[in-house]
Structures are given as C-alpha cells and as structure tokens.
Coordinates of C-alpha atoms in Angstrom, one line a residue:
M1132 CA 34.7 -0.9 -5.2
A1133 CA 32.2 -3.2 -6.9
Q1134 CA 28.7 -3.2 -5.6
P1135 CA 26.8 -6.4 -4.9
Q1136 CA 24.8 -7.9 -7.8
C1137 CA 21.5 -6.1 -8.4
I1138 CA 18.5 -8.1 -7.2
S1139 CA 15.1 -6.7 -6.4
G1140 CA 14.5 -5.9 -2.7
L1141 CA 12.4 -8.2 -0.6
A1142 CA 11.3 -5.7 2.0
G1143 CA 8.4 -3.3 1.6
K1144 CA 5.5 -1.5 3.2
L1145 CA 1.7 -1.2 2.4
V1146 CA -0.6 1.5 3.9
T1147 CA -4.3 1.9 3.7
E1148 CA -6.2 4.9 5.2
L1149 CA -9.9 5.4 5.5
N1150 CA -12.4 7.8 7.0
V1151 CA -15.0 6.0 9.2
N1152 CA -18.0 7.0 11.2
C1153 CA -16.9 5.5 14.5
G1154 CA -15.2 7.7 17.1
A1155 CA -11.5 7.5 17.4
N1156 CA -11.5 6.3 21.1
D1157 CA -14.1 3.6 20.4
F1158 CA -12.3 2.2 17.4
Y1159 CA -9.0 2.1 19.2
T1160 CA -10.5 0.6 22.3
I1161 CA -12.3 -2.3 20.5
F1162 CA -8.9 -3.4 19.1
K1163 CA -7.1 -2.9 22.3
Q1164 CA -9.6 -4.9 24.4
H1165 CA -9.7 -7.3 21.4
V1166 CA -12.3 -9.8 22.8
D1167 CA -15.2 -8.2 20.8
V1168 CA -13.4 -8.1 17.5
P1169 CA -14.4 -11.6 16.4
K1170 CA -18.0 -10.9 17.4
A1171 CA -18.0 -7.7 15.4
I1172 CA -16.5 -9.1 12.2
P1173 CA -16.8 -12.9 12.4
H1174 CA -16.4 -13.2 8.6
I1175 CA -12.8 -12.0 9.1
Y1176 CA -11.7 -13.1 12.6
K1177 CA -12.7 -16.5 14.0
C1178 CA -11.2 -16.1 17.4
V1179 CA -8.6 -14.4 19.6
K1180 CA -6.9 -15.7 22.7
V1181 CA -4.2 -14.3 25.0
I1182 CA -1.0 -16.5 25.2
E1183 CA 1.1 -14.3 27.5
G1184 CA 0.3 -11.3 29.6
D1185 CA -3.1 -9.7 30.2
G1186 CA -3.8 -8.9 26.5
T1187 CA -4.1 -5.1 27.0
T1188 CA -0.5 -4.3 28.1
S1189 CA 2.5 -3.8 25.8
G1190 CA 4.5 -7.0 25.5
C1191 CA 1.5 -9.4 25.6
I1192 CA 1.2 -12.1 23.0
K1193 CA -2.1 -13.0 21.3
E1194 CA -3.1 -15.6 18.8
W1195 CA -5.7 -14.7 16.2
G1196 CA -7.7 -17.1 14.0
Y1197 CA -8.8 -15.5 10.7
R1198 CA -10.1 -16.1 7.2
Y1199 CA -8.0 -15.1 4.3
E1200 CA -8.6 -15.9 0.6
G1201 CA -10.8 -18.8 1.5
K1202 CA -8.4 -20.3 4.0
E1203 CA -8.6 -20.5 7.8
L1204 CA -5.2 -19.4 9.2
I1205 CA -3.6 -18.4 12.5
V1206 CA -1.2 -15.7 13.5
K1207 CA 0.6 -15.3 16.8
E1208 CA 1.7 -11.7 17.5
K1209 CA 3.4 -9.6 20.1
T1210 CA 1.5 -6.3 20.8
T1211 CA 2.7 -2.8 21.7
Y1212 CA 0.1 -0.2 22.7
T1213 CA 0.6 3.6 22.6
D1214 CA -2.6 5.1 24.1
E1215 CA -1.5 8.7 23.6
T1216 CA -1.5 8.3 19.8
R1217 CA -4.0 5.5 19.6
T1218 CA -1.4 3.2 18.0
I1219 CA -1.2 -0.6 18.2
C1220 CA 1.7 -2.5 16.7
H1221 CA 1.2 -6.2 16.0
C1222 CA 4.6 -7.9 15.4
V1223 CA 4.1 -11.4 14.1
V1224 CA 6.1 -14.1 16.0
G1225 CA 4.4 -17.3 14.8
G1226 CA 1.8 -18.8 12.6
D1227 CA 1.1 -19.2 8.9
L1228 CA 2.6 -15.9 7.8
G1229 CA 6.0 -17.3 8.6
N1230 CA 5.7 -19.6 5.6
E1231 CA 6.0 -16.6 3.3
Y1232 CA 7.7 -13.7 5.3
K1233 CA 10.8 -13.3 7.4
K1234 CA 9.3 -10.3 9.0
F1235 CA 5.7 -9.1 9.2
Y1236 CA 4.1 -6.4 11.3
A1237 CA 0.9 -4.5 11.2
I1238 CA 0.4 -1.0 12.8
L1239 CA -3.0 0.5 13.5
V1240 CA -3.3 4.3 14.0
V1241 CA -6.6 6.0 14.8
N1242 CA -6.9 9.8 14.7
P1243 CA -10.0 12.0 15.3
K1244 CA -11.2 13.8 12.2
P1245 CA -10.0 17.5 12.4
C1246 CA -13.5 18.6 11.4
G1247 CA -16.8 16.8 12.1
N1248 CA -17.5 13.4 13.6
G1249 CA -15.7 10.1 13.0
S1250 CA -12.1 9.2 12.7
I1251 CA -9.3 8.5 10.2
V1252 CA -8.0 5.0 10.5
S1253 CA -4.8 3.7 8.9
W1254 CA -3.2 0.3 8.8
T1255 CA 0.5 -0.1 7.8
V1256 CA 1.8 -3.6 6.9
G1257 CA 5.6 -3.9 6.9
Y1258 CA 7.1 -7.1 5.6
E1259 CA 10.2 -8.9 4.3
K1260 CA 9.6 -11.7 1.9
I1261 CA 11.4 -15.1 2.3
N1262 CA 12.3 -15.0 -1.4
K1263 CA 11.2 -13.4 -4.7
D1264 CA 8.3 -15.9 -5.1
S1265 CA 6.7 -14.8 -1.9
P1266 CA 3.7 -12.6 -2.7
I1267 CA 3.4 -8.9 -1.9
P1268 CA 0.8 -9.0 0.9
I1269 CA -1.8 -6.7 -0.7
P1270 CA -4.7 -9.0 0.2
Y1271 CA -3.8 -8.6 3.9
I1272 CA -4.2 -4.8 3.6
A1273 CA -7.5 -5.4 1.8
L1274 CA -8.5 -7.6 4.8
Q1275 CA -7.8 -4.7 7.2
Q1276 CA -9.7 -2.3 4.9
S1277 CA -12.7 -4.6 5.1
A1278 CA -12.4 -4.6 8.9
M1279 CA -12.4 -0.8 9.0
S1280 CA -15.4 -0.6 6.6
H1281 CA -17.5 -2.5 9.1
H1282 CA -17.6 0.6 11.2
G1283 CA -19.2 2.6 8.4
I1284 CA -17.4 4.6 5.8
S1285 CA -18.1 8.3 6.3
I1286 CA -16.8 9.5 3.0
L1287 CA -15.8 7.7 -0.2
S1288 CA -12.2 8.7 -0.3
G1289 CA -9.1 7.0 0.9
K1290 CA -5.4 6.4 0.3
L1291 CA -3.4 3.3 -0.5
T1292 CA 0.4 3.2 -0.5
T1293 CA 2.9 0.5 -1.6
E1294 CA 6.6 1.0 -0.8
S1295 CA 9.5 -1.2 -1.8
H1296 CA 13.3 -1.3 -1.2
V1297 CA 15.0 -1.7 -4.5
D1298 CA 18.6 -1.9 -5.7
C1299 CA 18.4 0.7 -8.4
D1300 CA 19.9 4.2 -8.0
A1301 CA 17.3 6.8 -6.9
N1302 CA 18.1 9.3 -9.7
R1303 CA 17.9 6.6 -12.4
F1304 CA 14.6 5.3 -11.2
Y1305 CA 13.1 8.9 -11.0
Q1306 CA 14.5 9.8 -14.4
I1307 CA 13.1 6.8 -16.3
Y1308 CA 9.6 7.8 -15.1
K1309 CA 10.1 11.5 -15.7
Q1310 CA 11.5 10.9 -19.3
H1311 CA 8.7 8.3 -19.6
V1312 CA 9.4 7.1 -23.2
D1313 CA 11.4 4.0 -22.0
V1314 CA 8.8 2.8 -19.5
P1315 CA 6.7 0.8 -22.0
K1316 CA 10.0 -0.7 -23.4
A1317 CA 11.1 -1.7 -19.9
I1318 CA 7.8 -3.2 -18.7
P1319 CA 5.6 -3.9 -21.8
H1320 CA 3.6 -6.5 -19.8
I1321 CA 2.2 -3.5 -17.8
F1322 CA 2.4 -0.4 -20.1
R1323 CA 1.4 -0.7 -23.7
Y1324 CA 2.3 2.8 -24.7
V1325 CA 2.7 6.4 -23.5
K1326 CA 2.1 9.6 -25.6
V1327 CA 2.3 13.3 -24.7
V1328 CA -1.0 15.1 -25.4
E1329 CA 0.0 18.6 -24.1
G1330 CA 3.3 20.1 -23.2
D1331 CA 6.8 18.6 -23.6
G1332 CA 6.1 15.6 -21.3
T1333 CA 8.9 16.5 -18.8
T1334 CA 7.5 19.8 -17.4
S1335 CA 4.8 20.2 -14.7
G1336 CA 1.4 20.7 -16.3
C1337 CA 2.0 18.4 -19.2
V1338 CA -0.7 15.9 -20.1
K1339 CA 0.1 12.3 -21.1
E1340 CA -1.9 9.3 -22.1
W1341 CA -1.0 5.8 -20.9
G1342 CA -2.2 2.5 -22.3
F1343 CA -1.8 -0.3 -19.7
H1344 CA -2.8 -3.7 -18.6
C1345 CA -4.5 -4.2 -15.2
D1346 CA -6.3 -7.2 -13.8
G1347 CA -6.5 -8.8 -17.3
K1348 CA -8.0 -5.7 -19.0
E1349 CA -6.5 -3.3 -21.5
L1350 CA -7.2 0.3 -20.2
Y1351 CA -6.1 3.8 -20.8
A1352 CA -5.7 6.9 -18.6
K1353 CA -5.0 10.5 -19.5
E1354 CA -3.3 12.4 -16.7
S1355 CA -1.8 15.8 -15.8
T1356 CA 1.7 15.5 -14.4
T1357 CA 3.5 17.5 -11.7
Y1358 CA 7.2 17.0 -11.2
T1359 CA 9.2 17.9 -8.0
D1360 CA 12.8 17.2 -8.8
E1361 CA 14.0 18.2 -5.3
T1362 CA 12.1 15.3 -3.7
K1363 CA 12.1 13.0 -6.7
T1364 CA 8.3 13.1 -6.7
I1365 CA 5.9 12.8 -9.6
C1366 CA 2.1 13.2 -9.2
H1367 CA -0.2 11.9 -11.9
S1368 CA -3.7 13.3 -11.7
V1369 CA -6.1 11.3 -13.9
I1370 CA -8.4 13.6 -15.9
E1371 CA -9.9 11.1 -18.4
G1372 CA -10.1 7.5 -19.3
D1373 CA -11.4 4.2 -17.9
L1374 CA -10.6 5.1 -14.3
M1375 CA -13.2 7.9 -14.4
N1376 CA -15.9 5.3 -14.8
V1377 CA -15.3 4.2 -11.2
Y1378 CA -13.6 7.1 -9.4
K1379 CA -14.4 10.8 -9.0
R1380 CA -10.7 11.3 -8.2
F1381 CA -7.7 9.2 -8.8
N1382 CA -4.1 10.5 -8.2
G1383 CA -1.0 8.3 -8.4
T1384 CA 2.1 9.8 -6.7
L1385 CA 5.5 8.3 -7.2
M1386 CA 8.3 9.1 -4.7
V1387 CA 11.9 7.9 -4.8
K1388 CA 14.2 8.3 -1.9
V1389 CA 17.9 7.4 -1.5
K1390 CA 18.4 4.6 1.1
P1391 CA 19.8 6.1 4.3
I1392 CA 22.3 3.2 4.6
G1393 CA 23.8 1.1 1.8
Y1394 CA 23.0 1.4 -1.9
G1395 CA 19.7 1.5 -3.7
S1396 CA 16.5 3.4 -3.0
I1397 CA 13.1 3.3 -1.5
V1398 CA 10.3 3.7 -4.0
S1399 CA 6.7 4.3 -3.1
W1400 CA 3.4 4.8 -5.0
T1401 CA 0.4 6.4 -3.3
V1402 CA -3.0 6.2 -4.7
D1403 CA -5.4 9.0 -3.5
Y1404 CA -8.9 8.2 -4.6
E1405 CA -12.6 9.0 -4.3
L1406 CA -15.2 6.5 -5.3
I1407 CA -18.2 7.5 -7.4
N1408 CA -20.4 5.5 -5.0
K1409 CA -20.2 2.7 -2.4
N1410 CA -20.4 0.1 -5.0
S1411 CA -17.1 1.3 -6.6
P1412 CA -14.2 -1.0 -5.8
V1413 CA -11.3 0.1 -3.6
P1414 CA -8.4 0.2 -6.1
F1415 CA -6.3 -2.6 -4.7
E1416 CA -5.6 -4.0 -8.2
Y1417 CA -3.9 -0.7 -9.1
V1418 CA -1.7 -0.9 -6.0
T1419 CA -0.8 -4.4 -7.1
M1420 CA 0.0 -3.0 -10.5
F1421 CA 2.2 -0.2 -9.1
S1422 CA 4.0 -2.8 -6.9
R1423 CA 4.8 -4.7 -10.1
V1424 CA 5.9 -1.5 -11.8
I1425 CA 8.5 -0.9 -9.1
E1426 CA 9.8 -4.4 -9.3
G1427 CA 9.8 -4.4 -13.1
L1428 CA 11.6 -1.1 -13.5
D1429 CA 14.2 -2.0 -10.9
S1430 CA 15.0 -5.3 -12.7
Y1431 CA 15.2 -3.4 -16.0
L1432 CA 17.5 -0.7 -14.7
C1433 CA 19.8 -3.1 -12.9
A1434 CA 20.1 -5.3 -15.9
S1435 CA 20.9 -2.3 -18.2
G1436 CA 23.8 -1.3 -15.9

C-alpha cells in the first residue's frame, strides 16, 4: 500500500536543563504560587492573573504577560500541578502563541541535586506548528533558561534537546549520519565537509572533522564518535576546534526512534555542554542548527525515495 507523500513533521519538543543554587521546593513553590514571578523577573514577565480557579489547583487558568524578542505578548494557559514530583504543566489555550502553533505546552520539573545544595531544573516545550513557515520555538526555551538563571547558576554545565517528528524511515536517517559522507551533499547550507581523521569513520572511537556554518560563521569541529546501533544513537564528543574556545565540554548526541504509531521516526539531538565561564553563551544557536539538520536530512531522504 502506498504511503502518504513525505513532508517534514510539524510536531516537536525542546528541553533545557540547568543546575541552580535555589532549593527545589523554593523554586517549585514560587512558580506554583505564581504571584511573585513578575516581581522576581520583571524583564521577562510583566504580569500574571488568574482567570479561572484559585491559581494553585490543577485545572486553573492563568494569563501571563511577557516580553519576547522585543515584543509584549500574552498567553492564556491551563495549569496542572503534581506536587510529589514538583512538576507543573502549562497547556496553552489562548493568546499570541496560537498565531504560530496548533499545540503548545511547557512543563517545569524541579529535582533536588543528588549531592550538595541546589536543584536541577528542566523546562520542556512541546509544540505543533501551524505550517512549515512557523518557527521552531527555540527562543521560548531560551526565555525559560533566562528565568532559571535568575536563581543563580551553581555550575556551568547544562543540557539542551531538540526533538522532531519526521517522515523518513528511522534506519535510513541513522545510516546517513553513521556513513556520514553524504551529509554535506544533503545539507550543504549547514555542513561544508566531513573527513575522517582516525579510524574508518563508522566504528566507535573514530575521529572526524566537520566544517559547518552556524549563525553566519564558518566553523570546524573535530570529534570522537561512538555508535550504538541497537538504539540508533551516535554521540559526537568534541575534542578540538572552534567550540573549544567557548566550552570546556561539548557533546552532541543523535538518537533516532521508530514512531510507535504510523510511519516515520522521532529524531532528537541533545547538546551536553560545560561553559568555560559565565560569559560563555548557552549554545542555543547550535540547537537551532541541529533542528535544521533534522529537517534538511528528512527532506533529502524523502525526496531521494
């Protein structure tokens, strides 16, 4: 039976995780009680008001006024609280986000650090774009990262993940990256070249050098690669290149999963990083690049049949 025509998926997920100095209960409570959030970070949130319910019980609806990329916007959201796991889910039901997204939700999870003081805070943004021209909402995850940073970053490491639903078969997507030579041909606007420096290029422990475009700059990275065929996972650990001017550690992990229902796959890139100092930028531009890599390779593989 013929499959539907291949088009890039419109649904995806973004995750940011950060270590902060604030205690887990304190961080969770300020967002649950909500009234002090605009006071704490007025450069991000202008106001918050309860539309339905008491504002601290699951099912309540709140409206937030916030600043985003120089614009003043509003969002109306239905909130679910899970105190046991310090989890808050904000499901958008109205406001400016509806102009770009059919579905948009943000989940806050706060966990105590296993050792020492402070907590590990993550925000997950799940979305479905209205159409292909709608942007991947990476600036929104950057907005939440800025909100977390207000509480004091305890260490300079963190994680960022972008995940997209694509139409391409999972094995084909995994193999084009493992075999690597066709990647610059498929997306030359992102990757200029790739060459093997050590090993055969398809076995764990090999070292490859990539030339790429990011944020208007021509850069290169030399990385040691680990392949796990069983889970369709490739880990690129950067050991040399332009990234080392800004980061003590920079690992990019690709994971490809078969969709549980229907055709296609779910592709994610996770960037695990450690900044050299507090002035080093959080690598959002690289997450944007990896999101475009997913879209570009999906389009190429679908077009090639």
